[in-house]
PDB file of C-alpha atoms and ligand atoms in Angstrom:
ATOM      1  CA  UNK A   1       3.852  16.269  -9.589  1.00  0.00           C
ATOM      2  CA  UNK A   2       1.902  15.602  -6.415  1.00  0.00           C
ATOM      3  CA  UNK A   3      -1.234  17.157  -5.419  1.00  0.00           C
ATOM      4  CA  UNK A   4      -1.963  17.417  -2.096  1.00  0.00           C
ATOM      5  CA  UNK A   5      -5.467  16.616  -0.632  1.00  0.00           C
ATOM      6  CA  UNK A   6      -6.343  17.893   3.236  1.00  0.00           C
ATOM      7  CA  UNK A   7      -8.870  16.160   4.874  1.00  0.00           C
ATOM      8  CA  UNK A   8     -10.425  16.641   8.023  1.00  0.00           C
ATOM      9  CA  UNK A   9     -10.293  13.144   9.916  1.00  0.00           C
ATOM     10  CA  UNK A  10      -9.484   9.395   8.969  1.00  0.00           C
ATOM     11  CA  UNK A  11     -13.423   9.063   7.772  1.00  0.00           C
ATOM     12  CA  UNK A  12     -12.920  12.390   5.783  1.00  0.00           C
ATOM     13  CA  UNK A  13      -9.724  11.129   4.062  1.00  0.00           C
ATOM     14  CA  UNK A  14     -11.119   7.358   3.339  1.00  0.00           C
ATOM     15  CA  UNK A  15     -14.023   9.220   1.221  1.00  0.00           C
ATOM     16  CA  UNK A  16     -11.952  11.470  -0.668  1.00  0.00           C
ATOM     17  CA  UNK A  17      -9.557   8.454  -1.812  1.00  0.00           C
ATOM     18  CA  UNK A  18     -12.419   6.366  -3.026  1.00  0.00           C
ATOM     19  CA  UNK A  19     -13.256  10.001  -5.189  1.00  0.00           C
ATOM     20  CA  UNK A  20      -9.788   9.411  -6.611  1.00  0.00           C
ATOM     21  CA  UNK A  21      -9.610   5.317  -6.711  1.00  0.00           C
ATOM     22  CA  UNK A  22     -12.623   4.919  -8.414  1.00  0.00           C
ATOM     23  CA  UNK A  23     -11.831   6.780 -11.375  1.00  0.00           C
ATOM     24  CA  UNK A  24      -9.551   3.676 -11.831  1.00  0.00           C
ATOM     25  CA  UNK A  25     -12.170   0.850 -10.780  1.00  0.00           C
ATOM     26  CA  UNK A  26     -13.017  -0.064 -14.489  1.00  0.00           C
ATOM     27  CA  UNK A  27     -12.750  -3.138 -16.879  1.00  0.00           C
ATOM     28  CA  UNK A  28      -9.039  -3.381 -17.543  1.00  0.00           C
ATOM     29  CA  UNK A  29      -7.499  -1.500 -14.983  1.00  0.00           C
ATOM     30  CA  UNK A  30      -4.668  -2.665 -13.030  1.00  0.00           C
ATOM     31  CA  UNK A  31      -4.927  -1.545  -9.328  1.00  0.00           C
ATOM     32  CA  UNK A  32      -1.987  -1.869  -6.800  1.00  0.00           C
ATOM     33  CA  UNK A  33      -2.798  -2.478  -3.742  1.00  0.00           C
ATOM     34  CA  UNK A  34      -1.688  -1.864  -0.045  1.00  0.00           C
ATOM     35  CA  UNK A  35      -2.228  -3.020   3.387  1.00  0.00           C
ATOM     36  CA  UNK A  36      -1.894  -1.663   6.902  1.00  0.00           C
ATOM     37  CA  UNK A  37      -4.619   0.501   8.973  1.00  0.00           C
ATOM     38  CA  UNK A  38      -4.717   2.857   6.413  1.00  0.00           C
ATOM     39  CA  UNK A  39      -6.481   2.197   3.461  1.00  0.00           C
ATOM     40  CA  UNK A  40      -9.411  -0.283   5.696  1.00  0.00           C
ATOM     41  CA  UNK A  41     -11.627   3.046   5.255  1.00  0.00           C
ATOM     42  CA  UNK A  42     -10.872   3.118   1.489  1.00  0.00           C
ATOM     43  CA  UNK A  43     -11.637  -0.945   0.975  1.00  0.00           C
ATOM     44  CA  UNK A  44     -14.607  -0.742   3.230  1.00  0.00           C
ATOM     45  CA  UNK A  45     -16.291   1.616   0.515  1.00  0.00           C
ATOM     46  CA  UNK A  46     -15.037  -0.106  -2.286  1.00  0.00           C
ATOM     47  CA  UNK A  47     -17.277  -2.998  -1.094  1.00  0.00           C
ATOM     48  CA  UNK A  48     -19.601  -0.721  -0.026  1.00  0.00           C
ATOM     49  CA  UNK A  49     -19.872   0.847  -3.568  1.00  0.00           C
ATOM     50  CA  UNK A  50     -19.723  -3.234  -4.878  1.00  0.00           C
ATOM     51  CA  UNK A  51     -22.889  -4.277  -2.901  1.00  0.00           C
ATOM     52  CA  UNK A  52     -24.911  -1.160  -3.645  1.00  0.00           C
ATOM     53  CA  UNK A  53     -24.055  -0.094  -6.771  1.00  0.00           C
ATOM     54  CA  UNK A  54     -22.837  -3.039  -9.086  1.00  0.00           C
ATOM     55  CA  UNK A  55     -19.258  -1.762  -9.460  1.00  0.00           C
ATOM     56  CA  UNK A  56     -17.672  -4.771 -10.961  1.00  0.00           C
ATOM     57  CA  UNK A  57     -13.951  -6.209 -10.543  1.00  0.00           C
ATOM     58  CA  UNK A  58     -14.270  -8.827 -12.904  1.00  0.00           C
ATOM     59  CA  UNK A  59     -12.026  -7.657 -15.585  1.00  0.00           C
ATOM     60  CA  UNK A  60      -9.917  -5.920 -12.877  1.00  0.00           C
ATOM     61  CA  UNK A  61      -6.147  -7.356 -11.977  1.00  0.00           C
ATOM     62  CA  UNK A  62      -4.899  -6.533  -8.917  1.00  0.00           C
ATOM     63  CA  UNK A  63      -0.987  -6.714  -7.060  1.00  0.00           C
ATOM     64  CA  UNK A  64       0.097  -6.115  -3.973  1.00  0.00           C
ATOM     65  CA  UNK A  65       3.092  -4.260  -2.473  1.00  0.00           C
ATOM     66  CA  UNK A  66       4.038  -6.807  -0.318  1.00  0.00           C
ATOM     67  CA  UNK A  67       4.018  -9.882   2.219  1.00  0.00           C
ATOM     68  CA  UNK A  68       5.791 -11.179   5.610  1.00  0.00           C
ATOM     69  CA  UNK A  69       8.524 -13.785   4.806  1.00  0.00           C
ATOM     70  CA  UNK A  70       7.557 -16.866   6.911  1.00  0.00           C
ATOM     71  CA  UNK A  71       4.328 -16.673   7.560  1.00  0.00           C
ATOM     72  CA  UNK A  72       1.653 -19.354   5.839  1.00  0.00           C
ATOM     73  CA  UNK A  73      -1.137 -17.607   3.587  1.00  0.00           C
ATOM     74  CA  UNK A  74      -3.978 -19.065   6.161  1.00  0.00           C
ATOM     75  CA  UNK A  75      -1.918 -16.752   8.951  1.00  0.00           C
ATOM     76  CA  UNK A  76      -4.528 -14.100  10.022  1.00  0.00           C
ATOM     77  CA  UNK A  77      -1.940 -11.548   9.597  1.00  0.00           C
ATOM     78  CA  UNK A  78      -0.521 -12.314   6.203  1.00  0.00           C
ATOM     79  CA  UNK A  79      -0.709  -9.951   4.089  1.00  0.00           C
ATOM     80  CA  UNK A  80      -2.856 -12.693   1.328  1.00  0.00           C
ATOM     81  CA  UNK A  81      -5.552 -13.365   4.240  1.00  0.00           C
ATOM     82  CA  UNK A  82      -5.931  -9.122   5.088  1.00  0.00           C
ATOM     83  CA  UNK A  83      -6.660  -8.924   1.421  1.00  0.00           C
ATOM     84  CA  UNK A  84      -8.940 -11.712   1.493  1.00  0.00           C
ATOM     85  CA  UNK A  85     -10.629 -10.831   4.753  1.00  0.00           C
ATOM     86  CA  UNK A  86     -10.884  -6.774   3.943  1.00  0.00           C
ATOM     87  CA  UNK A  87     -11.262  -6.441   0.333  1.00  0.00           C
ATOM     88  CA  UNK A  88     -11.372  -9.458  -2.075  1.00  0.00           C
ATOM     89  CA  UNK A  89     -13.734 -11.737  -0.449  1.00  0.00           C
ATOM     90  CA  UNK A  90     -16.138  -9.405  -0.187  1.00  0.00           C
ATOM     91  CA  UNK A  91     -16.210  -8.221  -4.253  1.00  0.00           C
ATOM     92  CA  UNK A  92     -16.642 -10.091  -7.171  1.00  0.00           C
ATOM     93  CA  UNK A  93     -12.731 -10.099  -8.243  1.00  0.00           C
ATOM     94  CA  UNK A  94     -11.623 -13.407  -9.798  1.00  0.00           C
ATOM     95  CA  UNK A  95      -8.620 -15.085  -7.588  1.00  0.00           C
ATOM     96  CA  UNK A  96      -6.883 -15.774 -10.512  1.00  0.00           C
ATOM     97  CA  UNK A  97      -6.867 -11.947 -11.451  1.00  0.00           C
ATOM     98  CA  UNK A  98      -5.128 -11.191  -7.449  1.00  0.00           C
ATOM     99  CA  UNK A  99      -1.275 -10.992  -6.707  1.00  0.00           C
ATOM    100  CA  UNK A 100       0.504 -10.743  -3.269  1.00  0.00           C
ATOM    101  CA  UNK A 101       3.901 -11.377  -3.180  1.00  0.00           C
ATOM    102  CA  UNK A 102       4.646 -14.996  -1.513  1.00  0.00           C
ATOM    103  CA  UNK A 103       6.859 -14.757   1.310  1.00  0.00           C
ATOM    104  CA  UNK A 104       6.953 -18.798   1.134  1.00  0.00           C
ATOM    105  CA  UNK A 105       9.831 -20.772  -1.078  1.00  0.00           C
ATOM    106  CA  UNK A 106      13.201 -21.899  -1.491  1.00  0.00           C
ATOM    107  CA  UNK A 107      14.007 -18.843  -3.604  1.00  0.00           C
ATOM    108  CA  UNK A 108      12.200 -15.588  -2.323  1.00  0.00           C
ATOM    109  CA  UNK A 109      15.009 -13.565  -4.537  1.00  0.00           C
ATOM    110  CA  UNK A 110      13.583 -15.441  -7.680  1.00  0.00           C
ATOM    111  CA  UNK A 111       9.887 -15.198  -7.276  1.00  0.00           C
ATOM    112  CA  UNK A 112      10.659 -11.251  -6.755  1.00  0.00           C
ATOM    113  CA  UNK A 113      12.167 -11.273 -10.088  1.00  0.00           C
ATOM    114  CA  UNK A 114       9.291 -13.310 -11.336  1.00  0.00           C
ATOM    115  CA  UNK A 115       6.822 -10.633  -9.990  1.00  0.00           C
ATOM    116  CA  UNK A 116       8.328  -7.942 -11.343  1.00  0.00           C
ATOM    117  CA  UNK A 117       8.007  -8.940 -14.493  1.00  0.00           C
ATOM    118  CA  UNK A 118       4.510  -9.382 -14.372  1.00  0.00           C
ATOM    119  CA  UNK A 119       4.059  -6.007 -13.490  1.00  0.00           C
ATOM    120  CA  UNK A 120       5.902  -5.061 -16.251  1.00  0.00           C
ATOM    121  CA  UNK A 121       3.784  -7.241 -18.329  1.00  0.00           C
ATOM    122  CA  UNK A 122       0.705  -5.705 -16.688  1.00  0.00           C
ATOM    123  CA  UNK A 123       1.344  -2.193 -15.722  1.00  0.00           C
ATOM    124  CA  UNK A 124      -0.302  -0.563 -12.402  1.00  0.00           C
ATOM    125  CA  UNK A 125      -2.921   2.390 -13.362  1.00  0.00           C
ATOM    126  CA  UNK A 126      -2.676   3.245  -9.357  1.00  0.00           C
ATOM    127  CA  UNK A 127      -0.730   2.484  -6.663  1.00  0.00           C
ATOM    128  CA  UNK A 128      -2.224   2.935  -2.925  1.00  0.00           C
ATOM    129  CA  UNK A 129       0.283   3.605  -0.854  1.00  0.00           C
ATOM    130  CA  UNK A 130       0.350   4.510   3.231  1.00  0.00           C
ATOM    131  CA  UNK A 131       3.547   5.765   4.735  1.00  0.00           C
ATOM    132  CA  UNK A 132       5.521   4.341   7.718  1.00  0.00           C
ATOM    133  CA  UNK A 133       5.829   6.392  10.432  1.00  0.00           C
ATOM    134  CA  UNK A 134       9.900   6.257   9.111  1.00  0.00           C
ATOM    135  CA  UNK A 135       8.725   7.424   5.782  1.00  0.00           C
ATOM    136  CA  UNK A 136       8.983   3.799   3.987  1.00  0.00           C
ATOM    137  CA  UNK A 137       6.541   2.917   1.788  1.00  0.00           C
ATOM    138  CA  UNK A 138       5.562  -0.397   1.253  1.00  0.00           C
ATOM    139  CA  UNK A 139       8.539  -2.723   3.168  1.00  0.00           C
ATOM    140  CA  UNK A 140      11.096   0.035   1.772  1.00  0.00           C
ATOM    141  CA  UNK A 141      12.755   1.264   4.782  1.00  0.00           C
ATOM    142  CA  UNK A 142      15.187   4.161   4.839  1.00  0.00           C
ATOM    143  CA  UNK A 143      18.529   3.910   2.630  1.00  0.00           C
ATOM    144  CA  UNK A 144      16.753   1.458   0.364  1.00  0.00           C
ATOM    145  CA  UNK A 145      17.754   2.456  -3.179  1.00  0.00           C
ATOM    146  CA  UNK A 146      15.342   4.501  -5.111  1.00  0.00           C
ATOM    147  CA  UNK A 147      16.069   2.016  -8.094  1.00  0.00           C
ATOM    148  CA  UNK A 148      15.310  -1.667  -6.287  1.00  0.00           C
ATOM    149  CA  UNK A 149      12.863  -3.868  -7.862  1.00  0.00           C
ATOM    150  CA  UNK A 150      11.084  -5.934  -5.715  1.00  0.00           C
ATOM    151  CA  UNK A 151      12.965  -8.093  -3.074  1.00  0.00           C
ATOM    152  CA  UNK A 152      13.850  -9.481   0.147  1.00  0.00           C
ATOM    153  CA  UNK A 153      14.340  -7.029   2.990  1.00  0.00           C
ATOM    154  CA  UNK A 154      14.859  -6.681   6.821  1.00  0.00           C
ATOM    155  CA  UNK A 155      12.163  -5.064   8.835  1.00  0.00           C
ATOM    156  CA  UNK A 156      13.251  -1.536  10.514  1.00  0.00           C
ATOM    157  CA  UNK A 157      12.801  -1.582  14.286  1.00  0.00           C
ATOM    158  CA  UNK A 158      10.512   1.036  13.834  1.00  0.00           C
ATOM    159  CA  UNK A 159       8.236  -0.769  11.868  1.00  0.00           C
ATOM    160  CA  UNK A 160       8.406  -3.984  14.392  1.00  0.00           C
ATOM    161  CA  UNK A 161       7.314  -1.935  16.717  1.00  0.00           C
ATOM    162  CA  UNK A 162       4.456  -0.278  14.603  1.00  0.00           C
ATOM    163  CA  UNK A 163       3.302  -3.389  13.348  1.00  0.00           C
ATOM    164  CA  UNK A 164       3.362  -5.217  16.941  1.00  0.00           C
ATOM    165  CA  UNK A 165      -0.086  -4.372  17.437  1.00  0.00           C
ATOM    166  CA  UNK A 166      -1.362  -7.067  15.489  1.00  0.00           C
ATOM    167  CA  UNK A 167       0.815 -10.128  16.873  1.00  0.00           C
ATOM    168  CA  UNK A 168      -0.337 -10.047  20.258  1.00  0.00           C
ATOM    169  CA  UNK A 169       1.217  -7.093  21.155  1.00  0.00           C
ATOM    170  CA  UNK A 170       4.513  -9.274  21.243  1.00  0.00           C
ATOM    171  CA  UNK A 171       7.203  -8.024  19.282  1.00  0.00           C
ATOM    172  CA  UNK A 172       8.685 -11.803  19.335  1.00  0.00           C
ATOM    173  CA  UNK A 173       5.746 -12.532  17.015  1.00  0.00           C
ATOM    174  CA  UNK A 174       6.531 -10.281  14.282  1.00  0.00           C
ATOM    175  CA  UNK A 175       8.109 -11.398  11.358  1.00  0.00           C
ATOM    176  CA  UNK A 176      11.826  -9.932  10.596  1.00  0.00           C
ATOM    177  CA  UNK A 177      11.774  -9.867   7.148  1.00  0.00           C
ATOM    178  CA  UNK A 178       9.457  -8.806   4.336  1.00  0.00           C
ATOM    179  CA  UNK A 179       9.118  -9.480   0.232  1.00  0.00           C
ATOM    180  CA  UNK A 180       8.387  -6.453  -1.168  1.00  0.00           C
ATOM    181  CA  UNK A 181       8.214  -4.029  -4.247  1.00  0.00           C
ATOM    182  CA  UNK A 182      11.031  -2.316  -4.989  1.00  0.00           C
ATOM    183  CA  UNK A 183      10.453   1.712  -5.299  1.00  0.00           C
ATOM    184  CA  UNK A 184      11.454   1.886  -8.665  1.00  0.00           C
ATOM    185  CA  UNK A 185       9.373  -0.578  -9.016  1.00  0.00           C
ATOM    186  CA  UNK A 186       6.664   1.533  -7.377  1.00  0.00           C
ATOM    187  CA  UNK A 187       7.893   4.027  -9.421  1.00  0.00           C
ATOM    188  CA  UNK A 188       6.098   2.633 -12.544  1.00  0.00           C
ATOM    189  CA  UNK A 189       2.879   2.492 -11.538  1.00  0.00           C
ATOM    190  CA  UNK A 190       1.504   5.193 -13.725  1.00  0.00           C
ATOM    191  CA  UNK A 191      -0.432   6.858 -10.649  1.00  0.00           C
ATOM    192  CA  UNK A 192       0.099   7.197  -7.375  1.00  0.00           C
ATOM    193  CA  UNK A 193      -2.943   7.433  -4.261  1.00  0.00           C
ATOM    194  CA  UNK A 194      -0.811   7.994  -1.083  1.00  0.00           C
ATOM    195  CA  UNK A 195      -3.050   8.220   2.167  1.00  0.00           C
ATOM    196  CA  UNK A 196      -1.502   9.275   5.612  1.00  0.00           C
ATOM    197  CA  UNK A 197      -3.414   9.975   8.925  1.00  0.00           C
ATOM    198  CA  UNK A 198      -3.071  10.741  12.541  1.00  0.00           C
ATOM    199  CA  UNK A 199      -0.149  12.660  13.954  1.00  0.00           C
ATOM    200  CA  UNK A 200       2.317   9.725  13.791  1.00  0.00           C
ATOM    201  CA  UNK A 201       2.975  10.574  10.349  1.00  0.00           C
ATOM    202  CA  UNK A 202       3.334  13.935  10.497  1.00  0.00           C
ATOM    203  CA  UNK A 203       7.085  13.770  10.749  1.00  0.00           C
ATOM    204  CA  UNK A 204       6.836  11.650   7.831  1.00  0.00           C
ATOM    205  CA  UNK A 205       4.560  13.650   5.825  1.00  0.00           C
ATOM    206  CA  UNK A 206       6.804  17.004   6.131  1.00  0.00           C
ATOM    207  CA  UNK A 207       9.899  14.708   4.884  1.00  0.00           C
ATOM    208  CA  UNK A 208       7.531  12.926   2.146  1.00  0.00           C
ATOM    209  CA  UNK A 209       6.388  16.484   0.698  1.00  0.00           C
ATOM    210  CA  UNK A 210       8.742  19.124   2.110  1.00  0.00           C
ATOM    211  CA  UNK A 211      12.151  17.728   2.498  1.00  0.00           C
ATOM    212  CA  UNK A 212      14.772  16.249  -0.225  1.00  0.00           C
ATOM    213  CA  UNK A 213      14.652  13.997  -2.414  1.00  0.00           C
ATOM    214  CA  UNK A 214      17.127  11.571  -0.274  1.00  0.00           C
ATOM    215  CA  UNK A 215      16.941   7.786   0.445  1.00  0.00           C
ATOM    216  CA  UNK A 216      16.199   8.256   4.271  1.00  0.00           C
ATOM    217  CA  UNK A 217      12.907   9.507   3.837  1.00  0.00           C
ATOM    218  CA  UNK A 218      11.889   6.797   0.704  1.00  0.00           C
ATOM    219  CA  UNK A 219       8.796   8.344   0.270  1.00  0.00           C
ATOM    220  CA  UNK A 220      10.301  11.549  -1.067  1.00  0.00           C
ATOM    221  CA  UNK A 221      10.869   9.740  -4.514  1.00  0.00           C
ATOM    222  CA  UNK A 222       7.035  10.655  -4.815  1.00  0.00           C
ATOM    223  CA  UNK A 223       8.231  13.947  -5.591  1.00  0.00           C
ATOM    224  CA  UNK A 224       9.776  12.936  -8.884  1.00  0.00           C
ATOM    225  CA  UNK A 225       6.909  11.105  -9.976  1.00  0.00           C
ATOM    226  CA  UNK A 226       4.688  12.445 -12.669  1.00  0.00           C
ATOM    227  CA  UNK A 227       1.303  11.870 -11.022  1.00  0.00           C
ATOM    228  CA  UNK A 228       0.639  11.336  -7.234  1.00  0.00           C
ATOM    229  CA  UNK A 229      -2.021  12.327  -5.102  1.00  0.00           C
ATOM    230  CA  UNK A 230      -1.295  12.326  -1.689  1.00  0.00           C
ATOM    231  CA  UNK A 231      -4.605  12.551   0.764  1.00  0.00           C
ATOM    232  CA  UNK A 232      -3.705  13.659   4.617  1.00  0.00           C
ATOM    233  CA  UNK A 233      -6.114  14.547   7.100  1.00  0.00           C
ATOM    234  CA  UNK A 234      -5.372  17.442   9.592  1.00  0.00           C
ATOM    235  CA  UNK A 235      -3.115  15.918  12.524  1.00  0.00           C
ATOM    236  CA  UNK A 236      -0.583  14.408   9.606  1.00  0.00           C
ATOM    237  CA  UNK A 237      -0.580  17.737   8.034  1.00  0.00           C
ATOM    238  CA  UNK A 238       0.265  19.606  10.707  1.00  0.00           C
ATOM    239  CA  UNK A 239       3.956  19.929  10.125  1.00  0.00           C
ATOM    240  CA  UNK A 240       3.537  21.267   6.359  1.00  0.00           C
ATOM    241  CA  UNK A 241       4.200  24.766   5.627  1.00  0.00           C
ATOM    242  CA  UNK A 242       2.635  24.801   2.936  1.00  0.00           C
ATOM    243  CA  UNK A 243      -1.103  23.832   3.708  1.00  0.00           C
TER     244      UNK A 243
HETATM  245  P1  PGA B   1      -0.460   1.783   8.548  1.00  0.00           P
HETATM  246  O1  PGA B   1       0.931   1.422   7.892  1.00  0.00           O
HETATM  247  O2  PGA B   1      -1.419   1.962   7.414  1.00  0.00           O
HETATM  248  O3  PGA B   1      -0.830   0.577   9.380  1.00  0.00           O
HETATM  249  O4  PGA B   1      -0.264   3.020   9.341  1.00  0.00           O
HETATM  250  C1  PGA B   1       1.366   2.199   6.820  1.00  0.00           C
HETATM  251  C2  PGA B   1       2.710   1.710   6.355  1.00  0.00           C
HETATM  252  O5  PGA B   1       3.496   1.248   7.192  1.00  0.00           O
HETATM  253  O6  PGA B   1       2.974   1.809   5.163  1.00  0.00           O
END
């Protein structure tokens, strides 16, 4: 079932996930976590909420959705140092108790298996997820089966181009090729926090909430999923019918 949340602007929509996220930002929990442009809002009141209040992530485990093949950890734009930079440098989570997928080794294919089953052994209470502008979610790009566990995967052109922003503008710098979380394995994580904003994604959005369920718009598994809230702010809803 997914309930959908409309919020006014980006600011709007970052407030009203950390209403839902921090239901789940207590001793034991299991958060999954996401990168991108999207959920900065979100992890800049999650330390927000650290500083001022006390909120603690000691007993809190954390994985990631994915990571850029290639690229060393101590790259600005890996996926490990955005965590680092935006969210677990700045709260009191132990390193130990983090997970990003490496995109570094001899056998990528392997140390997906390996992650999945630690997730297995350490189910997700919520998964934050954004939504490509092509309706993947995570590195999943259209046609990816609804059943993959986490793995190796070529970058859409679509995304190269989304993502080129932070390499320079130089679409030679971005990496081809991604680790990342299957969506069945996504499809575990017990709840689901989607957040999608600015009129990019409205396309997206209307596929995501309105269309079928059908591998070229991945996020439209979400509609099978037991418990999902998806948070959009005005321009990305502007293609629903159903507001
Ligand atoms: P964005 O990316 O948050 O940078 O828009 C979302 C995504 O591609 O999943």
């Amino acid at each position: 079932m997914i309930k959908v949340i409309v919020a006014k602007d980006y600011e709007d929509a970052s407030d009203k996930a950390f209403e839902v996220f921090k239901e789940f930002i207590k001793p034991g929990k299991v958060l999954g976590l996401a990168t991108g442009s999207t959920p900065l809002g979100l992890y800049a009141r999650m330390v927000k909420d650290h500083k001022e209040n006390g909120t603690s992530y000691k007993d809190i485990k954390s994985f990631n959705l994915d990571e850029y093949v290639g690229l060393p950890i101590t790259h600005p734009e890996s996926y490990y140092a955005f965590m680092h930079r935006n969210l677990f440098d700045q709260i009191d989570i132990p390193e130990e108790s983090t997970h990003v997928p490496s995109g570094l080794g001899e056998d990528l294919e392997g140390q997906a298996k390996k992650y999945d089953e630690m997730i297995d052994a350490c189910p997700v209470d919520c998964q934050l997820l954004g939504i490509g502008s092509d309706g993947h979610i995570a590195f999943n790009e259209p046609g990816t089966s609804f059943t993959s566990g986490t793995h190796v995967t070529d970058l859409a052109e679509s995304t190269i181009k989304d993502n080129c922003r932070f390499f320079d503008n130089d679409i030679s710098k971005v990496p081809t090729q991604a680790v990342t979380q299957g969506i069945g394995t996504i499809m575990k994580a017990k709840n689901i926090l989607l957040i999608a904003t600015g009129a990019n994604k409205a396309n997206a959005v209307k596929a995501m909430l309105e269309g079928p369920i059908d591998e070229a718009c991945p996020a439209s598994i979400l509609q099978k999923h037991a418990s999902v809230v998806v948070i959009v702010d005005e321009p990305a809803a502007a293609l629903l019918q159903n507001k």
